[in-house]
XYZ file of C-alpha atoms in Angstrom:
242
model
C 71.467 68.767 0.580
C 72.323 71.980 -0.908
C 73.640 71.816 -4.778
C 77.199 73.075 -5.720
C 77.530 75.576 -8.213
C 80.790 77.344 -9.405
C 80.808 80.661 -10.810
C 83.717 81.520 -13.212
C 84.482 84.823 -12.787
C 82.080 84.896 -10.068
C 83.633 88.068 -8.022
C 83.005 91.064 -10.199
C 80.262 92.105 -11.870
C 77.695 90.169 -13.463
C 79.522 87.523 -11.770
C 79.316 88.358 -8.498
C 75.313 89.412 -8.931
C 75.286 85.545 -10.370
C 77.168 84.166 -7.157
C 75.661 86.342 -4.552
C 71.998 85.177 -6.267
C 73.048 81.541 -6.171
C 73.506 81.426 -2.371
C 70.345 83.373 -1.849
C 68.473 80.410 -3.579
C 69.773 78.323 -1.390
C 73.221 76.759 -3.326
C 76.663 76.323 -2.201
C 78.635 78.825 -4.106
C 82.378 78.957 -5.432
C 83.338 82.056 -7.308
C 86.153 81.773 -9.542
C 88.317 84.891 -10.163
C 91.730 85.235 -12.748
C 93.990 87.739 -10.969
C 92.652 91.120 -8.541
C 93.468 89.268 -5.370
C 92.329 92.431 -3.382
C 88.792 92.612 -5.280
C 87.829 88.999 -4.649
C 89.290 89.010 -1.073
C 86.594 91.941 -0.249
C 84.077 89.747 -2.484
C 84.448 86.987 0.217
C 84.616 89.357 3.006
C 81.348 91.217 2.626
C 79.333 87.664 0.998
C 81.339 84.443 3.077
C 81.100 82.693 -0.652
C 84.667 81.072 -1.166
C 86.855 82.491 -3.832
C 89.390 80.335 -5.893
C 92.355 81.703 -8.302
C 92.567 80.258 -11.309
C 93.119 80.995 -15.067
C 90.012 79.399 -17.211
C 92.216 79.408 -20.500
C 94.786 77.130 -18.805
C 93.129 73.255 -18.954
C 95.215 72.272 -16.237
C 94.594 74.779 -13.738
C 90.605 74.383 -14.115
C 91.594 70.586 -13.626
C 93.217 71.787 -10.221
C 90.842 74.244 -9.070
C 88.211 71.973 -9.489
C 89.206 69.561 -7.593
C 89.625 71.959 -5.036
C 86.660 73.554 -5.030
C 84.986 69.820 -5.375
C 87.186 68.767 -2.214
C 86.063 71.341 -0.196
C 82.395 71.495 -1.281
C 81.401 68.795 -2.562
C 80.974 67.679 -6.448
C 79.939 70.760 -8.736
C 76.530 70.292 -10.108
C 75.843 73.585 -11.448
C 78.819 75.348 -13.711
C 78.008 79.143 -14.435
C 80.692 80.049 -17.276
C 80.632 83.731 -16.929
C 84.510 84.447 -17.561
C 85.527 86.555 -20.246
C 87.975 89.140 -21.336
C 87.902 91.954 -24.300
C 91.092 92.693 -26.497
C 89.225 95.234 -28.653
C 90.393 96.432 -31.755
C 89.899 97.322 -35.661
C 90.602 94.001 -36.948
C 93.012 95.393 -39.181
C 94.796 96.526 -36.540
C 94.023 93.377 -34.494
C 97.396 91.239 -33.252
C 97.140 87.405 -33.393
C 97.657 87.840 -29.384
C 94.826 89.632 -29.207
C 92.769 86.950 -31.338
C 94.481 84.155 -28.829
C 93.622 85.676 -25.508
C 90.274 86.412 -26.121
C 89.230 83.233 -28.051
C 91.457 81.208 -25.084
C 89.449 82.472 -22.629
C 85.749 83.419 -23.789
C 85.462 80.018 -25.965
C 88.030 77.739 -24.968
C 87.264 78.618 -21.198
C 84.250 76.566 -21.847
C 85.637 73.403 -22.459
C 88.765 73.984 -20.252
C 85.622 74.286 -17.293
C 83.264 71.942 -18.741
C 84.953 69.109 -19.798
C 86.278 68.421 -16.458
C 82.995 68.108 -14.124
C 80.831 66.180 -17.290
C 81.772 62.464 -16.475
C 80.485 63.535 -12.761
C 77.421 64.832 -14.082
C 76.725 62.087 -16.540
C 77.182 59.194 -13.758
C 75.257 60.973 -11.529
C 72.629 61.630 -14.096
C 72.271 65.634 -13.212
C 73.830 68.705 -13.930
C 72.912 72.105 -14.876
C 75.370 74.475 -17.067
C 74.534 78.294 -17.818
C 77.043 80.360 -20.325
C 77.340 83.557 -20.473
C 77.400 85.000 -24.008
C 76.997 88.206 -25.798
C 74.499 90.758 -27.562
C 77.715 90.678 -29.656
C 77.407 87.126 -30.344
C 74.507 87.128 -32.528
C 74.542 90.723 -34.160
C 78.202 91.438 -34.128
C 80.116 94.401 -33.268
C 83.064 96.701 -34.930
C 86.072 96.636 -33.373
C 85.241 93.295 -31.637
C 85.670 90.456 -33.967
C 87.737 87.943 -31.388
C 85.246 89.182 -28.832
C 82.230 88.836 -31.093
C 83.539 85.368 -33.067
C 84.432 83.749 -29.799
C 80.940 84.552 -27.488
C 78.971 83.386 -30.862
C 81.174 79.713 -30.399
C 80.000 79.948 -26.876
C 76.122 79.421 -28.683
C 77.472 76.759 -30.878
C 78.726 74.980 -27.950
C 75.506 75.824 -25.743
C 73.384 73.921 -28.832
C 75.971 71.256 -29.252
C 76.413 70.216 -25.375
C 72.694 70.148 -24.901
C 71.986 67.259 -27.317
C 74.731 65.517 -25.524
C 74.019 66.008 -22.109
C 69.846 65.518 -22.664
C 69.696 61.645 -21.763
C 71.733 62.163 -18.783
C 69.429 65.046 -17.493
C 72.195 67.946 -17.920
C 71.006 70.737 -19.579
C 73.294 73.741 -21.279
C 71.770 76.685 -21.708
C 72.973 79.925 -22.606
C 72.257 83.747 -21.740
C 73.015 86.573 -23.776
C 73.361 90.366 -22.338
C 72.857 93.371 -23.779
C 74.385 96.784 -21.885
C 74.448 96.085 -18.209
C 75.239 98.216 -15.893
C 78.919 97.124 -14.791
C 81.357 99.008 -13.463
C 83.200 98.786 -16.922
C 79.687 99.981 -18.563
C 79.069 102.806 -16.172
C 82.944 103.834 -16.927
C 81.394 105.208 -19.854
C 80.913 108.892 -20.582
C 77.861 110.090 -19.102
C 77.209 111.676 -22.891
C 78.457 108.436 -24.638
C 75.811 106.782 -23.308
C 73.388 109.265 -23.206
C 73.929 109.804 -27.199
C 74.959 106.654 -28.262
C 73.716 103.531 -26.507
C 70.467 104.073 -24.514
C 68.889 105.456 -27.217
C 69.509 101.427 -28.840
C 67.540 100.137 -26.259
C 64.028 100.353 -26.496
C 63.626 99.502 -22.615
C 65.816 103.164 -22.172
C 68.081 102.126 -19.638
C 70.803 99.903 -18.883
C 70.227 96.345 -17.237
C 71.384 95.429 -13.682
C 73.611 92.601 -13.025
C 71.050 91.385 -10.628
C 68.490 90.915 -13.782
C 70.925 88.613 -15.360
C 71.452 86.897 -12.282
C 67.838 86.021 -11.714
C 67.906 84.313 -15.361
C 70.642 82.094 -14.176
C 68.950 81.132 -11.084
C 65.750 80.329 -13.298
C 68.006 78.397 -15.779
C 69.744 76.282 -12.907
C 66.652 75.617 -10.931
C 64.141 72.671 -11.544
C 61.859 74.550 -12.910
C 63.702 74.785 -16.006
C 64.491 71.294 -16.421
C 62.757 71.017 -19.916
C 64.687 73.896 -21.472
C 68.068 72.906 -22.683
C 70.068 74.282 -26.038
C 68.304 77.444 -25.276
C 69.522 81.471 -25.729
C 67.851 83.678 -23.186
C 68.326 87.477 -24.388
C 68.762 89.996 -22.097
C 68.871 92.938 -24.049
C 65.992 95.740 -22.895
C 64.812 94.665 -26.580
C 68.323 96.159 -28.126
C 68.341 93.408 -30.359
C 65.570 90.414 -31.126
C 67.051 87.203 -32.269
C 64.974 85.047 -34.407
């Protein structure tokens, strides 16, 4: 029987390259998605993968849609935690709303996602959970110290989780992109990243969603059951954790 894997903001994206990959392999998909109603209802137009509404820095709506998703599909066994917002800003010049917002959903998201499908994944003695972080989680970036503080928690938790969930056969894993090419990324002036950002990477381009999606479906698959705590970069090289 196919496994269940949800997809937090699974309808945009690297999301959506993450959901859409998913079902390829063979798993029954639910993409999450926060708010563009119109964006996720051509997401499950054009790909059939369910969509569900629901706000991952709000505890008790991941508690709901959950347990919708679960009612409908089945029991998740594979959580992708892709969500995530920026609030960018000089920190200076940085509002304690936009600290709260970002840190509420890129960090606390986790948990607020996590916490509810564990116990299923201990008693069933499986489970397979994939976080999206940041290049700007291990080196840092200016203007983006919520974003930056909060995606290097997400590692902390990643490392933390694993040692937890190893007897039970759950690994946590986590996967940390460089410049991909988003529609947010490709928003970018043609010289801006002509002058400023490719000439970081020593790969020269940007990455696809799709490449980022193929590490998840490694991470998730059985193949990868004796990696756990682990930070996959996907950076073109941009940066080289130790």
């Amino acid at each position: 029987m196919a496994r269940v894997a949800l997809v937090s903001g699974g309808t945009r994206g690297i999301g959506a390259a993450i959901s859409i990959a998913l079902t390829a392999a063979g798993y029954k998909v639910a993409a999450n998605y926060a708010g563009n109603e119109e964006r996720a209802a051509a997401f499950h137009k054009a790909t059939g993968i369910p969509v569900y509404r629901w706000d991952v820095s709000d505890y008790d709506a991941c508690l709901a849609g959950l347990g919708r998703v679960e009612a409908d599909l089945g029991p998740v066994e594979v959580l992708v935690n892709n969500a995530g917002i920026t609030r960018d800003s000089m920190f200076h010049k940085m509002t304690p709303q936009q600290w709260k917002e970002v840190i509420d959903t890129n960090l606390s998201g986790l948990f607020n996602m996590t916490h509810p499908v564990w116990t299923g994944m201990r008693d069933r003695g499986f489970g397979r959970i994939v976080n999206i972080s940041s290049i700007n989680g291990q080196r840092g970036q200016v203007g983006q110290v919520n974003y930056s503080a909060s995606k290097a928690g997400d590692l902390g938790f990643t490392r933390a989780l694993a040692l937890e969930g190893a007897s039970r056969n759950i690994t946590v894993n986590a996967i940390c992109p460089g410049y991909i090419g988003t529609e947010m990324v490709r928003a970018i002036p043609q010289e801006v990243l002509d002058e400023k950002i490719l000439p970081q990477i020593p790969l020269g381009r940007l990455g696809e969603p799709e490449e980022i999606a193929r590490c998840v479906v490694f991470l998730v698959s059985d193949d990868a059951g004796f990696i756990t705590g682990s930070t996959l970069t996907a950076n073109g090289g941009q940066y080289v954790a130790a």
